[in-house]
Tab-separated table of C-alpha atoms in Angstrom:
chain	number	residue	atom	x	y	z
A	1	UNK	CA	0.000	0.000	0.000
A	2	UNK	CA	1.573	3.230	-1.195
A	3	UNK	CA	-0.587	5.432	1.021
A	4	UNK	CA	-2.291	7.077	-1.956
A	5	UNK	CA	-5.850	5.810	-2.333
A	6	UNK	CA	-7.779	5.934	-5.561
A	7	UNK	CA	-11.396	4.952	-6.033
A	8	UNK	CA	-12.943	3.297	-7.840
A	9	UNK	CA	-10.407	0.806	-9.173
A	10	UNK	CA	-12.470	0.034	-12.238
A	11	UNK	CA	-15.174	1.986	-14.005
A	12	UNK	CA	-17.168	1.113	-17.093
A	13	UNK	CA	-19.444	3.729	-18.564
A	14	UNK	CA	-21.058	4.727	-21.827
A	15	UNK	CA	-20.074	7.445	-24.236
A	16	UNK	CA	-21.468	10.844	-23.361
A	17	UNK	CA	-21.570	10.122	-19.657
A	18	UNK	CA	-19.785	11.867	-16.789
A	19	UNK	CA	-17.673	10.216	-14.103
A	20	UNK	CA	-15.745	11.313	-11.035
A	21	UNK	CA	-12.480	9.766	-9.938
A	22	UNK	CA	-11.357	10.248	-6.377
A	23	UNK	CA	-7.905	10.414	-4.829
A	24	UNK	CA	-6.745	10.648	-1.228
A	25	UNK	CA	-3.083	11.633	-1.009
A	26	UNK	CA	-0.537	10.151	1.349
A	27	UNK	CA	-0.713	11.603	4.828
A	28	UNK	CA	1.231	14.865	4.967
A	29	UNK	CA	1.433	15.341	1.195
A	30	UNK	CA	0.034	18.649	-0.005
A	31	UNK	CA	0.426	18.191	-3.742
A	32	UNK	CA	-1.776	16.001	-5.900
A	33	UNK	CA	-1.109	15.202	-9.540
A	34	UNK	CA	-3.312	13.510	-12.100
A	35	UNK	CA	-1.901	11.491	-14.989
A	36	UNK	CA	-3.518	9.617	-17.856
A	37	UNK	CA	-2.011	6.437	-19.269
A	38	UNK	CA	-3.601	5.088	-22.413
A	39	UNK	CA	-2.987	1.490	-23.479
A	40	UNK	CA	0.736	0.784	-23.780
A	41	UNK	CA	1.529	4.472	-23.622
A	42	UNK	CA	3.519	6.657	-21.288
A	43	UNK	CA	2.017	8.877	-18.646
A	44	UNK	CA	0.520	12.158	-19.728
A	45	UNK	CA	0.362	14.883	-17.109
A	46	UNK	CA	-3.096	16.357	-16.688
A	47	UNK	CA	-3.114	18.708	-13.709
A	48	UNK	CA	-1.530	19.505	-10.347
A	49	UNK	CA	-3.020	20.901	-7.171
A	50	UNK	CA	-1.137	22.170	-4.163
A	51	UNK	CA	-2.959	22.710	-0.898
A	52	UNK	CA	-6.245	23.337	-2.632
A	53	UNK	CA	-5.032	25.512	-5.456
A	54	UNK	CA	-4.361	24.640	-9.050
A	55	UNK	CA	-0.605	24.809	-9.581
A	56	UNK	CA	0.057	23.472	-13.075
A	57	UNK	CA	-1.857	22.256	-16.093
A	58	UNK	CA	-0.794	19.785	-18.721
A	59	UNK	CA	-2.633	18.293	-21.648
A	60	UNK	CA	-5.995	18.305	-19.960
A	61	UNK	CA	-9.077	18.463	-22.152
A	62	UNK	CA	-11.748	21.090	-21.555
A	63	UNK	CA	-14.179	18.253	-20.855
A	64	UNK	CA	-12.043	17.326	-17.851
A	65	UNK	CA	-11.812	19.257	-14.614
A	66	UNK	CA	-10.404	18.688	-11.166
A	67	UNK	CA	-10.353	20.134	-7.699
A	68	UNK	CA	-8.666	19.610	-4.374
A	69	UNK	CA	-10.738	19.925	-1.234
A	70	UNK	CA	-9.771	21.324	2.200
A	71	UNK	CA	-9.057	17.805	3.472
A	72	UNK	CA	-6.619	17.529	0.529
A	73	UNK	CA	-8.427	14.781	-1.314
A	74	UNK	CA	-8.878	15.447	-4.996
A	75	UNK	CA	-11.459	14.603	-7.621
A	76	UNK	CA	-11.049	14.394	-11.378
A	77	UNK	CA	-14.252	14.929	-13.319
A	78	UNK	CA	-14.518	13.596	-16.843
A	79	UNK	CA	-17.565	14.578	-18.878
A	80	UNK	CA	-18.994	13.924	-22.343
A	81	UNK	CA	-16.893	10.795	-22.385
A	82	UNK	CA	-15.548	9.424	-25.640
A	83	UNK	CA	-14.131	6.012	-26.491
A	84	UNK	CA	-10.671	7.549	-26.591
A	85	UNK	CA	-10.911	8.531	-22.948
A	86	UNK	CA	-10.549	4.886	-21.982
A	87	UNK	CA	-7.333	4.758	-19.999
A	88	UNK	CA	-5.710	4.226	-16.648
A	89	UNK	CA	-5.899	7.393	-14.573
A	90	UNK	CA	-3.282	7.788	-11.893
A	91	UNK	CA	-3.191	10.091	-8.969
A	92	UNK	CA	0.117	10.825	-7.286
A	93	UNK	CA	1.090	12.913	-4.313
A	94	UNK	CA	4.208	14.551	-2.938
A	95	UNK	CA	5.089	16.671	0.062
A	96	UNK	CA	6.073	19.637	-2.039
A	97	UNK	CA	7.317	19.681	-5.585
A	98	UNK	CA	8.824	16.736	-7.362
A	99	UNK	CA	12.234	16.564	-5.764
A	100	UNK	CA	11.715	13.277	-3.999
A	101	UNK	CA	9.523	11.728	-6.637
A	102	UNK	CA	5.863	11.050	-6.515
A	103	UNK	CA	3.982	8.349	-4.666
A	104	UNK	CA	1.400	6.873	-6.985
A	105	UNK	CA	-1.965	5.361	-6.281
A	106	UNK	CA	-2.949	2.107	-7.932
A	107	UNK	CA	-4.977	3.909	-10.577
A	108	UNK	CA	-8.527	3.886	-11.850
A	109	UNK	CA	-9.104	1.919	-15.027
A	110	UNK	CA	-11.780	3.687	-17.039
A	111	UNK	CA	-13.462	1.901	-19.916
A	112	UNK	CA	-15.834	3.863	-22.118
A	113	UNK	CA	-18.132	1.696	-24.238
B	1	UNK	CA	10.021	22.342	-23.123
B	2	UNK	CA	11.056	19.202	-21.308
B	3	UNK	CA	11.506	15.873	-23.057
B	4	UNK	CA	12.545	12.360	-22.089
B	5	UNK	CA	13.569	9.763	-24.653
B	6	UNK	CA	13.779	6.042	-24.063
B	7	UNK	CA	15.034	4.527	-27.295
B	8	UNK	CA	14.607	0.863	-26.337
B	9	UNK	CA	10.919	-0.123	-26.506
B	10	UNK	CA	11.655	-3.686	-25.382
B	11	UNK	CA	14.534	-5.563	-23.823
B	12	UNK	CA	15.121	-9.053	-22.588
B	13	UNK	CA	17.633	-10.389	-20.081
B	14	UNK	CA	18.278	-13.760	-18.522
B	15	UNK	CA	17.884	-14.255	-14.825
B	16	UNK	CA	21.017	-13.324	-12.839
B	17	UNK	CA	22.431	-11.293	-15.722
B	18	UNK	CA	22.908	-7.526	-15.905
B	19	UNK	CA	20.934	-5.196	-18.144
B	20	UNK	CA	21.139	-1.469	-18.834
B	21	UNK	CA	18.190	0.665	-19.859
B	22	UNK	CA	18.916	3.914	-21.668
B	23	UNK	CA	17.392	7.323	-21.161
B	24	UNK	CA	18.200	10.758	-22.483
B	25	UNK	CA	16.471	13.957	-21.517
B	26	UNK	CA	16.348	17.626	-22.235
B	27	UNK	CA	15.368	20.443	-19.929
B	28	UNK	CA	16.082	24.143	-19.761
B	29	UNK	CA	16.051	24.094	-15.964
B	30	UNK	CA	19.258	24.159	-13.959
B	31	UNK	CA	17.714	22.527	-10.908
B	32	UNK	CA	16.129	19.178	-11.633
B	33	UNK	CA	15.890	15.580	-10.498
B	34	UNK	CA	15.856	12.318	-12.384
B	35	UNK	CA	13.875	9.196	-11.614
B	36	UNK	CA	13.300	5.661	-12.731
B	37	UNK	CA	9.877	4.168	-12.119
B	38	UNK	CA	8.870	0.544	-12.512
B	39	UNK	CA	5.400	-0.536	-13.627
B	40	UNK	CA	4.861	-4.289	-13.223
B	41	UNK	CA	1.859	-6.112	-14.734
B	42	UNK	CA	-0.194	-4.942	-11.760
B	43	UNK	CA	0.174	-1.430	-13.292
B	44	UNK	CA	1.284	0.072	-9.980
B	45	UNK	CA	3.916	2.806	-10.444
B	46	UNK	CA	6.872	2.168	-8.152
B	47	UNK	CA	9.799	4.518	-7.637
B	48	UNK	CA	13.023	2.595	-8.230
B	49	UNK	CA	15.719	5.221	-7.869
B	50	UNK	CA	16.243	8.980	-7.888
B	51	UNK	CA	19.211	11.214	-8.720
B	52	UNK	CA	19.775	14.873	-7.904
B	53	UNK	CA	21.215	16.566	-10.979
B	54	UNK	CA	23.594	18.653	-8.858
B	55	UNK	CA	25.236	15.538	-7.436
B	56	UNK	CA	28.021	13.926	-9.418
B	57	UNK	CA	27.882	10.647	-7.530
B	58	UNK	CA	25.676	8.079	-9.174
B	59	UNK	CA	22.751	6.844	-7.110
B	60	UNK	CA	22.529	3.209	-6.059
B	61	UNK	CA	19.675	1.212	-4.526
B	62	UNK	CA	20.607	-2.414	-3.920
B	63	UNK	CA	20.729	-4.089	-7.368
B	64	UNK	CA	19.755	-0.878	-9.158
B	65	UNK	CA	22.248	1.821	-10.086
B	66	UNK	CA	22.370	4.702	-12.504
B	67	UNK	CA	24.982	6.133	-14.828
B	68	UNK	CA	24.318	9.860	-14.852
B	69	UNK	CA	26.154	11.831	-17.507
B	70	UNK	CA	25.005	15.421	-17.038
B	71	UNK	CA	26.792	16.957	-19.999
B	72	UNK	CA	25.347	14.329	-22.311
B	73	UNK	CA	21.951	14.514	-20.575
B	74	UNK	CA	21.988	10.787	-20.196
B	75	UNK	CA	20.552	8.789	-17.300
B	76	UNK	CA	20.755	5.029	-17.741
B	77	UNK	CA	19.569	2.373	-15.295
B	78	UNK	CA	21.615	-0.742	-14.595
B	79	UNK	CA	19.924	-3.746	-13.062
B	80	UNK	CA	22.335	-6.325	-11.687
B	81	UNK	CA	21.522	-9.938	-10.865
B	82	UNK	CA	18.181	-9.655	-12.683
B	83	UNK	CA	15.264	-11.443	-11.098
B	84	UNK	CA	11.971	-12.633	-12.540
B	85	UNK	CA	10.231	-10.019	-10.432
B	86	UNK	CA	12.053	-7.298	-12.330
B	87	UNK	CA	9.847	-7.995	-15.352
B	88	UNK	CA	8.031	-4.710	-15.864
B	89	UNK	CA	7.766	-1.515	-17.826
B	90	UNK	CA	10.436	0.979	-16.786
B	91	UNK	CA	9.887	4.707	-17.135
B	92	UNK	CA	12.549	7.374	-16.923
B	93	UNK	CA	11.394	10.798	-15.728
B	94	UNK	CA	12.806	14.267	-15.180
B	95	UNK	CA	11.349	16.505	-12.509
B	96	UNK	CA	11.627	20.245	-12.167
B	97	UNK	CA	9.867	22.766	-9.994
B	98	UNK	CA	6.893	22.812	-12.321
B	99	UNK	CA	6.453	19.300	-13.659
B	100	UNK	CA	7.523	15.695	-13.882
B	101	UNK	CA	7.872	14.424	-17.438
B	102	UNK	CA	7.991	10.731	-18.318
B	103	UNK	CA	9.505	8.873	-21.223
B	104	UNK	CA	7.537	6.323	-23.221
B	105	UNK	CA	9.005	3.406	-21.321
B	106	UNK	CA	11.066	0.268	-21.889
B	107	UNK	CA	9.425	-3.101	-21.472
B	108	UNK	CA	11.860	-5.461	-19.730
B	109	UNK	CA	11.356	-9.208	-19.787
B	110	UNK	CA	13.463	-11.350	-17.467
B	111	UNK	CA	13.695	-14.951	-18.639
B	112	UNK	CA	14.885	-18.201	-17.078
């Protein structure tokens, strides 16, 4: 157990629908990062939050949004889902910045049918 | 822009042998860190080793060591005494104050 909790582990939904992925960072970590990994691909950075505020944005679609709550858990909202959104979505956390590497959750596997 | 290149999509090594995975990177930052992550079939991302770019000494973690060549922007991973459990996808990454960028990965198969 890495200490970063992601729910749900698996999600199957239809095109056009909206889903919410949840992440609880490791205790003491203030930063949360979201990554997307499509089949046999590398990890694409989506967005970072630090202590409740958006800190950096990557290749995140307008249909996707995220937030970090006062208790530091984060949610990634994916709407108007398309088949191409099927992927493994990782959340990672760190104390501050990336200097010591991220701790990753086990991911949420999203399948859009 | 920040890029990471892993030029070996797949590699194979026999158990107990040594294998080296290559990685080159580019960043305009002066202060950065380098990482190798392992992703086994379970898909969990596991930090294998990290290197501070300002340190000349190569990092070592048990059977895992790196060869960091800063001028060449090269950061290779050496796995000694390979074990079946080392079978995984390995990602190289460079981290700066603003982001952590991953390469496309090298799939390593350890065989008997």
